[in-house]
Coordinates of C-alpha atoms in Angstrom, one line a residue:
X1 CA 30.4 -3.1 -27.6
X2 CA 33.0 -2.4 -25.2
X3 CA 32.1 -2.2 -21.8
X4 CA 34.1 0.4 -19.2
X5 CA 35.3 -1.5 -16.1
X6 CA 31.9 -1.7 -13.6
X7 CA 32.8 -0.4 -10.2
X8 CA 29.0 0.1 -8.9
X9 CA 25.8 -2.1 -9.6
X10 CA 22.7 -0.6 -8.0
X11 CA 19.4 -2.8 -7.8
X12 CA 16.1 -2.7 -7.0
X13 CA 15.5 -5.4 -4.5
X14 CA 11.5 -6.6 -5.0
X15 CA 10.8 -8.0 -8.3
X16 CA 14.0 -7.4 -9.3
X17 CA 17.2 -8.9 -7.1
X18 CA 14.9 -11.3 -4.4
X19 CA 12.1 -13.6 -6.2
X20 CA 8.8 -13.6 -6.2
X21 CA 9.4 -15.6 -2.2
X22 CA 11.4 -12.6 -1.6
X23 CA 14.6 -15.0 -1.5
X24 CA 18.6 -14.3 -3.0
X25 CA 19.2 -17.7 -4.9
X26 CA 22.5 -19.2 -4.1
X27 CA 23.6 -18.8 -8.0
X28 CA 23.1 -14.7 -7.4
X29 CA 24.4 -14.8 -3.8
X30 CA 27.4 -16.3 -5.5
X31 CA 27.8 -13.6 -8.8
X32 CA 27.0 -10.8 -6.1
X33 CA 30.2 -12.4 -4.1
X34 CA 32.5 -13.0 -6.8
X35 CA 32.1 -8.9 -8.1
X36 CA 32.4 -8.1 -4.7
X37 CA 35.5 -9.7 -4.7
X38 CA 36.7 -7.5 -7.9
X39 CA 36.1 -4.5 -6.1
X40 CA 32.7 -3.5 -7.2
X41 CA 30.7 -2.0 -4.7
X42 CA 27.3 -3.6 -4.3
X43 CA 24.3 -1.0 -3.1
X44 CA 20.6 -2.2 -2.3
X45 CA 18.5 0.9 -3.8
X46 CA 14.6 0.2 -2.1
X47 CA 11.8 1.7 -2.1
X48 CA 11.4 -0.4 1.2
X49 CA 12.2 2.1 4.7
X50 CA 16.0 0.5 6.3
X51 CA 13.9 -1.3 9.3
X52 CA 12.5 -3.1 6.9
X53 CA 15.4 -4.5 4.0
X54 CA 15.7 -8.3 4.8
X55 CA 19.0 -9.3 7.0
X56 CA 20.3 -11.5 4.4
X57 CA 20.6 -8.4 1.3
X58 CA 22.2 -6.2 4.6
X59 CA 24.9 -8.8 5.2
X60 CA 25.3 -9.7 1.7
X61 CA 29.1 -9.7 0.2
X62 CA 29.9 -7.0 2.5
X63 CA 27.2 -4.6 1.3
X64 CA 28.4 -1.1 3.0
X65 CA 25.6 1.1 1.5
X66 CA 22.2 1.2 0.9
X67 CA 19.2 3.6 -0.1
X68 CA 16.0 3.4 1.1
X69 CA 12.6 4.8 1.4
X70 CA 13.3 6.1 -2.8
X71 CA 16.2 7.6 -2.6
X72 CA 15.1 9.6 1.0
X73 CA 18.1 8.7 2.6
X74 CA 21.5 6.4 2.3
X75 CA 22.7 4.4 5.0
X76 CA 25.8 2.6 6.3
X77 CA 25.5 -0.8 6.9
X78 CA 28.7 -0.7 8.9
X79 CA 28.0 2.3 11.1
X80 CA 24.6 1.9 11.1
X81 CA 23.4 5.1 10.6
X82 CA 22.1 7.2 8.0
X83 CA 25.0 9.4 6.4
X84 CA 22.8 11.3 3.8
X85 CA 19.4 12.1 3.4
X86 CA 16.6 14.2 1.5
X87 CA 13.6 14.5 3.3
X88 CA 10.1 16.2 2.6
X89 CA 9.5 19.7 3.3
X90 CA 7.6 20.4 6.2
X91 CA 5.1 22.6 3.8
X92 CA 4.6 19.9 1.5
X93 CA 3.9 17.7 4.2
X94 CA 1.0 19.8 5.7
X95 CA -0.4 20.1 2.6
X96 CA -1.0 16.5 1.9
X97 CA -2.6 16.5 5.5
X98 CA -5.1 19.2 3.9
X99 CA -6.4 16.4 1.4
X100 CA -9.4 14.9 2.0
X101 CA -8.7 11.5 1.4
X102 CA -11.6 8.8 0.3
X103 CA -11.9 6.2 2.9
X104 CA -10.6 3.7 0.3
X105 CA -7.0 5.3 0.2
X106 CA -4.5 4.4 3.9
X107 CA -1.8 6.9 4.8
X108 CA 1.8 5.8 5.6
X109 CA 4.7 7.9 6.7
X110 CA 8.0 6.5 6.5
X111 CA 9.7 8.6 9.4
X112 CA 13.8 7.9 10.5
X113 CA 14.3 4.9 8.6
X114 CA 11.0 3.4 10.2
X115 CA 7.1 2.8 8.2
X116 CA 4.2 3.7 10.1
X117 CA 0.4 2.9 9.8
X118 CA -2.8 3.2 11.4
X119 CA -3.9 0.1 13.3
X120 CA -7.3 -0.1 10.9
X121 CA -5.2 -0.6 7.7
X122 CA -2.5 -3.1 9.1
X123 CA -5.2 -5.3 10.1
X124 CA -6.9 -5.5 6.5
X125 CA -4.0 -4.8 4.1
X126 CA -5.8 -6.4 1.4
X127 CA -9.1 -4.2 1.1
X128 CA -6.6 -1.8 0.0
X129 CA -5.5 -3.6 -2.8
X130 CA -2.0 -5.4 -0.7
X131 CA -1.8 -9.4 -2.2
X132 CA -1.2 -12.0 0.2
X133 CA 2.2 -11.7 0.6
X134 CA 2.3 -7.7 1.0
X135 CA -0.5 -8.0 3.6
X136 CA 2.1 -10.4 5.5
X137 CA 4.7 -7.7 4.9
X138 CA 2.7 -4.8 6.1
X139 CA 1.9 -6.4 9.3
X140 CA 5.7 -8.0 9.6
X141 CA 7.1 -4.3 9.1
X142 CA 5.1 -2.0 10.1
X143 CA 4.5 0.0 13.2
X144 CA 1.0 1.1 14.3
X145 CA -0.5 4.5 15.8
X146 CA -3.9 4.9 16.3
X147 CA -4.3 8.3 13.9
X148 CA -1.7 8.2 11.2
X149 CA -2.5 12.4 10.4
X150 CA -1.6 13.2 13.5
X151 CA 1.9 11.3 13.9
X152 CA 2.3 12.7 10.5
X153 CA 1.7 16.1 12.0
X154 CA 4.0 15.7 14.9
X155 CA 7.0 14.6 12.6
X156 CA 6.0 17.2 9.5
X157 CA 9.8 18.5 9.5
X158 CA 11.2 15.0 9.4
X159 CA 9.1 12.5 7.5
X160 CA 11.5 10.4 5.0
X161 CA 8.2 9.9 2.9
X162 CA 4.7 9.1 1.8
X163 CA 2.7 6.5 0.7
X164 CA -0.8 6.3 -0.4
X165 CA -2.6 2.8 -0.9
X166 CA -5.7 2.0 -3.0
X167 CA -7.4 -0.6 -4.6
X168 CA -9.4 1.4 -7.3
X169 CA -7.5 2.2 -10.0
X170 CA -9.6 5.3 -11.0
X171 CA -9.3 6.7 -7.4
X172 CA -5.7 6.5 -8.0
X173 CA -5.1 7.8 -10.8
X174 CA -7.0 10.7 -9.5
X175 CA -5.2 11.2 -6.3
X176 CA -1.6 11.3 -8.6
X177 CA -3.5 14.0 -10.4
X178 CA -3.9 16.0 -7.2
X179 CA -0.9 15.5 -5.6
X180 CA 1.4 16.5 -8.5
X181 CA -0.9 19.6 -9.4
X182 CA -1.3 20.9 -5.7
X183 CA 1.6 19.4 -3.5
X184 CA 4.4 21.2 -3.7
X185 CA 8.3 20.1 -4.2
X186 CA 7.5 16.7 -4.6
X187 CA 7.4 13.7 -6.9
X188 CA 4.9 11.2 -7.3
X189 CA 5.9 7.7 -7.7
X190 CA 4.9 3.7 -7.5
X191 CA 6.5 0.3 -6.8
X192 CA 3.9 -1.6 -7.0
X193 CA 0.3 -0.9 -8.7
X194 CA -1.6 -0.1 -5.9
X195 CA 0.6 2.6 -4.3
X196 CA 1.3 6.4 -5.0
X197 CA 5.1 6.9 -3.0
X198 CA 5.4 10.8 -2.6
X199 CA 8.9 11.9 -2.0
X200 CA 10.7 15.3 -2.1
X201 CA 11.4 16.2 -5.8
X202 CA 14.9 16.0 -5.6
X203 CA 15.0 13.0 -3.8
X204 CA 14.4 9.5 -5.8
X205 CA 16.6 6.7 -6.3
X206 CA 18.6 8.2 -9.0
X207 CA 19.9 11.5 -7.8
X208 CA 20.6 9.8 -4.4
X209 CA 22.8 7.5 -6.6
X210 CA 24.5 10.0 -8.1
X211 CA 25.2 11.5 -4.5
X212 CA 26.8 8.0 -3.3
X213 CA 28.6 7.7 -7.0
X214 CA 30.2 11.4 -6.4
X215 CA 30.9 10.4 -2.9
X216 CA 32.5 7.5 -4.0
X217 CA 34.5 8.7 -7.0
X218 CA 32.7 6.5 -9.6
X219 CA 31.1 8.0 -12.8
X220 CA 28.2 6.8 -14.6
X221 CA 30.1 5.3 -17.4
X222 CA 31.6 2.8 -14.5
X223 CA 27.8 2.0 -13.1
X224 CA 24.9 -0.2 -13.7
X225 CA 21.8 -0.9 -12.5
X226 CA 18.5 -3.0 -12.1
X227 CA 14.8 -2.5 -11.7
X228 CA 11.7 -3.7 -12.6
X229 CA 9.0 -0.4 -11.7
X230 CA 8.4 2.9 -12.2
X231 CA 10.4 4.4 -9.6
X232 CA 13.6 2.7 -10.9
X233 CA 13.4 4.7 -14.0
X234 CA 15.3 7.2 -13.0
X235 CA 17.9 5.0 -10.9
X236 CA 18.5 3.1 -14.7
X237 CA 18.6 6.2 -16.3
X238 CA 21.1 7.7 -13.9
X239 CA 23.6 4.9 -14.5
X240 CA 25.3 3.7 -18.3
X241 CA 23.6 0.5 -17.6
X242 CA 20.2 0.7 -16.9
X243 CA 18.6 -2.9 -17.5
X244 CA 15.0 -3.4 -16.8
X245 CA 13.9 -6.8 -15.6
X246 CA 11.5 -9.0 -18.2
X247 CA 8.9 -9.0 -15.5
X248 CA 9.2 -5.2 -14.8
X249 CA 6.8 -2.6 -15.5
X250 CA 6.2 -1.3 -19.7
X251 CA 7.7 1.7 -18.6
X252 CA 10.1 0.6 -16.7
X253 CA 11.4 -1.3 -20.0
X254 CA 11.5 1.4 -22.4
X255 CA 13.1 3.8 -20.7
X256 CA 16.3 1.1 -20.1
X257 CA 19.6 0.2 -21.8
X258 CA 18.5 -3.3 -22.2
X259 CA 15.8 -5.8 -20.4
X260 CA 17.1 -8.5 -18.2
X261 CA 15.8 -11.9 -17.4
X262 CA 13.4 -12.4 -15.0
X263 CA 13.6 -12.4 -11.3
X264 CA 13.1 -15.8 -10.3
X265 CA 15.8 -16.8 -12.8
X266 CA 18.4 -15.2 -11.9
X267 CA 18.2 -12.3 -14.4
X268 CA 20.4 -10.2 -12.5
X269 CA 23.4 -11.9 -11.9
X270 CA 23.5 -13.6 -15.2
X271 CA 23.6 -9.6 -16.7
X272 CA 26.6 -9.0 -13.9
X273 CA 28.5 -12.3 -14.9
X274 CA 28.8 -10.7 -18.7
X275 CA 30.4 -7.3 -17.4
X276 CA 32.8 -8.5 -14.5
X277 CA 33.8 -12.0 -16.5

C-alpha cells in the first residue's frame, strides 16, 4: 500500500512507548529523533496527569505537545502551560460525589494537571488492586488530602478527571454500570485493569487529537498512532494509523489498523522506521 507522508505520530506512553521498567530504549530514542528530524511532530498522548509524565518523554526530540489526564487537556512543553482543555462538568462531578462507594473502591481527582488522593489509599496502593510498580508510582506521583470528596467538592468546576480503583472485578464492572447509566456527560474508560477513568464525554484522547491535528493543519490521512488499552481506542481510531501494541488489550487490537510489536522490543519505532524510511 502506499502510505501518505506522516506528519504526526501520537502514542500511548505505558505499555506502549516506555517498557515494562517504564524506560525509552536508546534504539526508539533514536527512530523518535530521526522523524523528528523529518519534521514530524512527536505528541505524548497519556492517560497519566502532566506532573506526572517522566522528564525524559518531556524532553524527548523536542516534544512540543502533549495530552494528558485522557485527552482532559493539551499542554506546551515549551510554554509550559496548558493551551487547551476539556474538563468535567461541575454537575457531573457532584453526582459522582452522591455515589456511595464500597470501601474497596479509592477516589482520585486529577485537578490542573496535578493527581490527588487520600492519604489511606497512597499508603496501601495494592489492596486496591495497584502491582508493585504502580503502588511505587502512586506514592512517587501523587499528592495527599486527608478527605478526597471534599477536595473534589471544593474544585467540582475544575477537576481534569476521575479515577476509580478496585481490586474485585465484579465490583467493577458494576460501578462502570452505574456511572455510565446515572452520571451524566461523561465517558467511562480504563488504562489498566483495575481502574474506571471518568472523563467529560467529549473529552478522550482522540477528539483532543483531532483538536491539536486541526490546530496544527495535519489531517488524519498524514497521522498515526499507538496504544496498547482501552482508552487508546479511540486515539487509533481517530488517526489512518492506528496500530495496537502485541501486548495491548483484545480490544484495543481489534479495533486497530494493524498490531505492533511489543513494548519492550521496540514495537513502536520499528512501525515509525517503515513510514518515514
Amino acid at each position: 500500500m502506499k502510505k501518505m507522508k506522516i506528519k504526526l505520530i501520537a502514542t500511548d506512553l505505558d505499555g506502549t512507548f516506555l517498557t515494562d521498567k517504564k524506560e525509552i530504549t536508546p534504539f526508539t530514542r533514536s527512530v523518535v529523533e530521526e522523524a523528528v528530524m523529518k519534521g514530524i511532530c512527536f505528541v505524548p498522548a497519556t492517560g497519566r496527569a502532566f506532573s506526572a509524565v517522566p522528564k525524559e518523554v518531556l524532553s524527548l526530540a523536542h516534544t512540543e505537545y502533549v495530552i494528558t489526564s485522557n485527552g482532559a487537556a493539551i499542554y506546551s512543553v515549551s510554554k509550559k502551560k496548558r493551551i487547551y482543555e476539556c474538563l468535567l462538568a461541575e454537575e457531573s462531578v457532584k453526582k459522582v460525589l452522591e455515589l456511595d462507594l464500597a470501601p474497596e473502591v479509592a477516589l482520585e481527582a486529577f485537578w490542573q494537571g496535578t493527581p490527588y488522593s487520600e492519604e489511606s489509599y497512597i499508603a496501601d496502593p495494592e489492596k486496591f488492586g495497584a502491582t508493585a510498580y504502580g503502588a511505587a508510582y502512586v506514592k512517587r506521583t501523587r499528592c495527599p488530602v486527608k478527605s478526597i470528596r471534599s477536595f473534589i467538592c471544593e474544585h467540582a468546576g475544575t477537576i481534569d478527571s476521575l479515577a476509580f480503583t478496585c481490586a474485585d472485578e465484579k465490583k467493577r464492572r458494576e460501578l462502570k454500570r452505574i456511572l455510565e447509566e446515572t452520571i451524566p456527560g461523561v465517558y467511562v474508560t480504563s488504562s489498566v485493569s483495575h481502574m474506571l477513568e471518568v472523563g467529560h464525554a467529549d473529552a478522550g484522547k482522540g477528539r483532543t487529537l483531532l483538536h491539536l491535528m486541526e490546530l496544527l493543519g495535519i489531517s488524519r490521512e498524514e497521522a498515526m498512532a499507538f496504544g496498547d488499552a482501552d482508552n487508546d481506542i479511540d486515539m487509533l481510531a481517530a488517526v489512518r494509523y492506528g496500530f495496537a501494541m502485541n501486548n495491548g488489550m483484545e480490544n484495543c487490537k481489534k479495533a486497530a489498523y494493524a498490531v505492533a510489536g511489543n513494548n519492550n522490543e521496540d514495537g513502536v519505532a520499528k512501525e515509525i522506521l517503515k513510514f518515514i524510511r
